[in-house]
Amino acid sequence: MKFFIDTANLDHIKEANDLGILDGVTTNPSLMAKEGISGKENIFRHYKKICDLVDGDVSAEVIATDLEGILREGKELVEIADNIVVKVPMIKDGIKAICEFSNLGIKTNCTLVFSAGQAILAAKAGASYLSPFIGRIDDSNWDGMQLIKDIFEIYSMQGYDTEILAASVRSSLHIVEAARAGADVVTCPLDAILGLLKHPLTDIGLAKFLEDHKKAAVK
Ligand code: G3P
């Protein structure tokens, strides 16, 4: 399973990248706004910085919701760097745009996916990645991880190439569950990645090893 970080924060991206396990980055308009980035020029400059930091795919989301606008924005975004993936919402014109981008050899990430039916449409359109929003489904009192399992089953059975990118991941446990459910990629905040390191027995065990080493050294 690939690890993407879901942020537009350059420090967080650097920290995850320094771990040596980062395969890419996903962003969205809310995450860009959170960093205080606004205006087309600034947003494009920020994407370029992210693309230069990471050796992997960087999802950049279109704002337009009509076919012409999505195609225009997507074509501008891919000019920023070779590793840009155009993030397109799961709407009618989004599906049409994904078909066209796919024909042009432009990679896409179909976002705001909440059902298996939407996942089938995106795969048929030729999306490179599919982003089901696990956390937001859980927030609505439904089972987000079950959706990943369902999509994995359908894609495996049908032989679809679209990669399942578990998104709206809120915790380290979500990462483990997404791996078990068959996700190809998980995208999450830095905290959820760093949380995977934690286990009290690791801390206790290390403290004991270091203490014993010190005791042996003074003998
Ligand atoms: O990858 C999509 C993600 O950014 C949404 O996460 O936590 O806002 O539901 P969240």
Short mmCIF file of C-alpha atoms and ligand atoms in Angstrom, two decimals:
data_model
loop_
_atom_site.label_atom_id
_atom_site.label_comp_id
_atom_site.label_asym_id
_atom_site.label_seq_id
_atom_site.Cartn_x
_atom_site.Cartn_y
_atom_site.Cartn_z
CA MET A 1 0.00 0.00 0.00
CA LYS A 2 1.28 3.45 -0.93
CA PHE A 3 1.38 6.27 1.63
CA PHE A 4 0.27 9.74 0.61
CA ILE A 5 0.08 12.70 2.97
CA ASP A 6 -3.16 14.69 2.91
CA THR A 7 -2.02 18.26 3.47
CA ALA A 8 -0.73 21.41 1.81
CA ASN A 9 1.58 22.13 4.77
CA LEU A 10 5.18 22.11 3.51
CA ASP A 11 6.69 21.29 6.94
CA HIS A 12 4.43 18.28 7.35
CA ILE A 13 5.22 17.11 3.82
CA LYS A 14 8.97 17.47 4.51
CA GLU A 15 8.68 15.57 7.80
CA ALA A 16 6.78 12.68 6.20
CA ASN A 17 9.15 12.65 3.25
CA ASP A 18 12.18 12.51 5.56
CA LEU A 19 10.80 9.27 7.02
CA GLY A 20 11.50 7.76 3.61
CA ILE A 21 8.07 6.18 3.26
CA LEU A 22 6.16 8.88 1.40
CA ASP A 23 4.77 8.04 -2.05
CA GLY A 24 2.78 11.19 -2.78
CA VAL A 25 0.60 14.07 -1.62
CA THR A 26 -3.10 14.89 -1.86
CA THR A 27 -4.50 18.37 -1.42
CA ASN A 28 -7.90 19.97 -1.75
CA PRO A 29 -9.20 23.56 -1.75
CA SER A 30 -9.88 23.42 2.01
CA LEU A 31 -6.33 22.26 2.77
CA MET A 32 -4.86 25.04 0.57
CA ALA A 33 -7.08 27.62 2.32
CA LYS A 34 -5.92 26.27 5.71
CA GLU A 35 -2.36 27.24 4.74
CA GLY A 36 -3.61 30.72 3.81
CA ILE A 37 -2.85 30.18 0.11
CA SER A 38 -5.20 32.05 -2.22
CA GLY A 39 -5.16 33.45 -5.74
CA LYS A 40 -4.29 31.37 -8.79
CA GLU A 41 -0.63 32.44 -8.97
CA ASN A 42 0.05 31.70 -5.30
CA ILE A 43 -1.80 28.41 -5.47
CA PHE A 44 0.17 27.28 -8.54
CA ARG A 45 3.45 28.39 -6.92
CA HIS A 46 2.57 26.38 -3.82
CA TYR A 47 1.80 23.28 -5.90
CA LYS A 48 5.20 23.67 -7.57
CA LYS A 49 6.91 23.74 -4.16
CA ILE A 50 5.09 20.54 -3.14
CA CYS A 51 5.93 18.83 -6.44
CA ASP A 52 9.62 19.73 -6.04
CA LEU A 53 9.67 18.27 -2.50
CA VAL A 54 8.17 14.90 -3.29
CA ASP A 55 9.14 12.13 -5.67
CA GLY A 56 5.57 10.94 -6.29
CA ASP A 57 2.11 11.95 -7.41
CA VAL A 58 0.65 15.23 -6.14
CA SER A 59 -3.13 15.64 -6.47
CA ALA A 60 -4.23 19.19 -7.32
CA GLU A 61 -7.97 19.82 -7.38
CA VAL A 62 -9.90 21.75 -10.00
CA ILE A 63 -12.39 24.40 -8.86
CA ALA A 64 -14.54 24.42 -12.00
CA THR A 65 -17.63 22.23 -12.11
CA ASP A 66 -18.41 22.41 -15.84
CA LEU A 67 -16.67 20.26 -18.45
CA GLU A 68 -14.94 23.07 -20.29
CA GLY A 69 -13.68 24.64 -17.08
CA ILE A 70 -12.48 21.34 -15.60
CA LEU A 71 -10.58 20.52 -18.80
CA ARG A 72 -9.03 23.99 -18.95
CA GLU A 73 -7.96 23.98 -15.29
CA GLY A 74 -6.68 20.42 -15.46
CA LYS A 75 -4.52 21.19 -18.50
CA GLU A 76 -3.09 24.24 -16.69
CA LEU A 77 -2.39 22.23 -13.54
CA VAL A 78 -0.43 19.51 -15.35
CA GLU A 79 1.85 22.21 -16.77
CA ILE A 80 3.11 22.92 -13.23
CA ALA A 81 5.09 19.67 -12.92
CA ASP A 82 5.28 16.13 -14.28
CA ASN A 83 3.96 14.63 -11.03
CA ILE A 84 0.66 16.55 -10.92
CA VAL A 85 -2.51 14.43 -10.85
CA VAL A 86 -5.72 16.31 -11.64
CA LYS A 87 -8.28 15.88 -8.85
CA VAL A 88 -11.80 15.95 -10.24
CA PRO A 89 -15.09 15.82 -8.29
CA MET A 90 -17.55 12.95 -8.75
CA ILE A 91 -20.11 14.86 -10.81
CA LYS A 92 -21.47 14.33 -14.32
CA ASP A 93 -19.06 16.76 -16.02
CA GLY A 94 -16.29 15.40 -13.81
CA ILE A 95 -16.81 11.93 -15.25
CA LYS A 96 -16.78 13.33 -18.80
CA ALA A 97 -13.56 15.20 -18.00
CA ILE A 98 -11.93 12.09 -16.52
CA CYS A 99 -12.68 10.25 -19.79
CA GLU A 100 -11.04 13.03 -21.79
CA PHE A 101 -8.04 13.35 -19.48
CA SER A 102 -7.60 9.58 -19.63
CA ASN A 103 -7.59 9.69 -23.45
CA LEU A 104 -4.95 12.44 -23.27
CA GLY A 105 -2.78 10.38 -20.89
CA ILE A 106 -3.37 12.82 -17.99
CA LYS A 107 -3.62 11.16 -14.58
CA THR A 108 -6.73 11.86 -12.49
CA ASN A 109 -7.96 11.38 -8.94
CA CYS A 110 -11.75 11.18 -8.71
CA THR A 111 -12.70 12.76 -5.40
CA LEU A 112 -15.76 13.04 -3.12
CA VAL A 113 -16.68 9.38 -3.58
CA PHE A 114 -19.21 7.93 -1.14
CA SER A 115 -20.69 4.87 -2.87
CA ALA A 116 -19.74 1.76 -4.82
CA GLY A 117 -21.83 2.97 -7.77
CA GLN A 118 -19.74 6.12 -8.01
CA ALA A 119 -16.61 3.97 -7.81
CA ILE A 120 -17.75 1.89 -10.80
CA LEU A 121 -18.43 5.03 -12.88
CA ALA A 122 -15.02 6.52 -12.09
CA ALA A 123 -13.24 3.28 -13.02
CA LYS A 124 -15.19 3.05 -16.28
CA ALA A 125 -14.17 6.64 -17.06
CA GLY A 126 -10.51 5.67 -16.58
CA ALA A 127 -9.66 7.47 -13.32
CA SER A 128 -6.12 6.72 -12.14
CA TYR A 129 -7.14 7.04 -8.48
CA LEU A 130 -10.47 6.89 -6.67
CA SER A 131 -10.89 8.74 -3.36
CA PRO A 132 -13.62 7.30 -1.10
CA PHE A 133 -13.96 9.53 1.99
CA ILE A 134 -13.83 7.09 4.90
CA GLY A 135 -13.95 9.55 7.80
CA ARG A 136 -16.86 11.55 6.44
CA ILE A 137 -18.88 8.35 5.97
CA ASP A 138 -18.09 7.35 9.57
CA ASP A 139 -19.15 10.88 10.64
CA SER A 140 -22.55 10.17 9.08
CA ASN A 141 -22.88 7.02 11.18
CA TRP A 142 -22.22 4.66 8.24
CA ASP A 143 -19.27 2.29 7.83
CA GLY A 144 -16.55 3.96 5.76
CA MET A 145 -14.25 0.96 5.76
CA GLN A 146 -17.01 -1.30 4.43
CA LEU A 147 -17.05 0.89 1.33
CA ILE A 148 -13.33 0.25 0.75
CA LYS A 149 -13.99 -3.50 1.09
CA ASP A 150 -16.90 -3.34 -1.38
CA ILE A 151 -14.92 -1.35 -3.95
CA PHE A 152 -11.92 -3.67 -3.57
CA GLU A 153 -14.17 -6.67 -4.24
CA ILE A 154 -15.79 -5.06 -7.28
CA TYR A 155 -12.53 -3.76 -8.78
CA SER A 156 -10.79 -7.12 -8.27
CA MET A 157 -13.71 -9.02 -9.83
CA GLN A 158 -14.05 -6.64 -12.77
CA GLY A 159 -10.32 -6.15 -13.34
CA TYR A 160 -10.46 -2.35 -13.08
CA ASP A 161 -7.06 -0.60 -13.02
CA THR A 162 -8.16 2.42 -10.95
CA GLU A 163 -6.25 2.55 -7.66
CA ILE A 164 -8.34 2.75 -4.48
CA LEU A 165 -7.05 5.72 -2.49
CA ALA A 166 -8.58 5.67 0.99
CA ALA A 167 -9.15 9.35 1.85
CA SER A 168 -10.56 11.35 4.74
CA VAL A 169 -8.49 9.07 6.96
CA ARG A 170 -8.47 10.37 10.50
CA SER A 171 -6.39 7.93 12.56
CA SER A 172 -3.60 5.37 12.56
CA LEU A 173 -6.19 2.63 13.04
CA HIS A 174 -7.91 3.79 9.84
CA ILE A 175 -4.59 3.22 8.02
CA VAL A 176 -4.32 -0.34 9.31
CA GLU A 177 -7.95 -1.06 8.45
CA ALA A 178 -7.57 0.43 4.96
CA ALA A 179 -4.58 -1.87 4.37
CA ARG A 180 -6.65 -4.87 5.49
CA ALA A 181 -9.55 -3.79 3.29
CA GLY A 182 -7.35 -3.79 0.17
CA ALA A 183 -6.73 -0.06 -0.41
CA ASP A 184 -3.91 0.58 -2.90
CA VAL A 185 -3.13 3.95 -1.32
CA VAL A 186 -3.95 5.67 1.93
CA THR A 187 -3.82 9.44 2.32
CA CYS A 188 -3.81 10.95 5.79
CA PRO A 189 -2.49 13.75 7.98
CA LEU A 190 1.04 13.56 9.44
CA ASP A 191 -0.28 12.68 12.93
CA ALA A 192 -1.95 9.51 11.67
CA ILE A 193 1.30 8.40 9.98
CA LEU A 194 3.40 9.14 13.09
CA GLY A 195 0.81 7.37 15.26
CA LEU A 196 1.80 4.11 13.57
CA LEU A 197 5.14 4.31 15.39
CA LYS A 198 3.56 4.25 18.82
CA HIS A 199 3.39 1.27 21.16
CA PRO A 200 4.01 1.43 24.94
CA LEU A 201 5.87 -1.91 24.91
CA THR A 202 8.32 -0.47 22.39
CA ASP A 203 9.03 2.46 24.74
CA ILE A 204 9.31 0.19 27.80
CA GLY A 205 11.49 -2.30 25.93
CA LEU A 206 13.83 0.37 24.61
CA ALA A 207 14.18 2.01 28.04
CA LYS A 208 15.13 -1.40 29.51
CA PHE A 209 17.66 -2.14 26.75
CA LEU A 210 19.35 1.23 27.26
CA GLU A 211 19.34 0.85 31.05
CA ASP A 212 20.90 -2.65 30.86
CA HIS A 213 23.50 -1.41 28.40
CA LYS A 214 24.43 1.41 30.78
CA LYS A 215 24.64 -0.96 33.78
CA ALA A 216 26.90 -3.36 31.87
CA ALA A 217 29.17 -0.49 30.84
CA VAL A 218 29.83 0.62 34.45
CA LYS A 219 30.75 -2.91 35.67
O1 G3P B 1 -8.54 13.46 1.12
C1 G3P B 1 -9.75 14.08 1.42
C2 G3P B 1 -9.65 14.65 2.77
O2 G3P B 1 -8.83 15.77 2.76
C3 G3P B 1 -10.90 14.96 3.46
O3 G3P B 1 -10.61 14.75 4.78
O4 G3P B 1 -10.87 14.97 7.16
O5 G3P B 1 -11.72 16.77 5.63
O6 G3P B 1 -12.87 14.57 5.75
P1 G3P B 1 -11.58 15.30 5.90
#
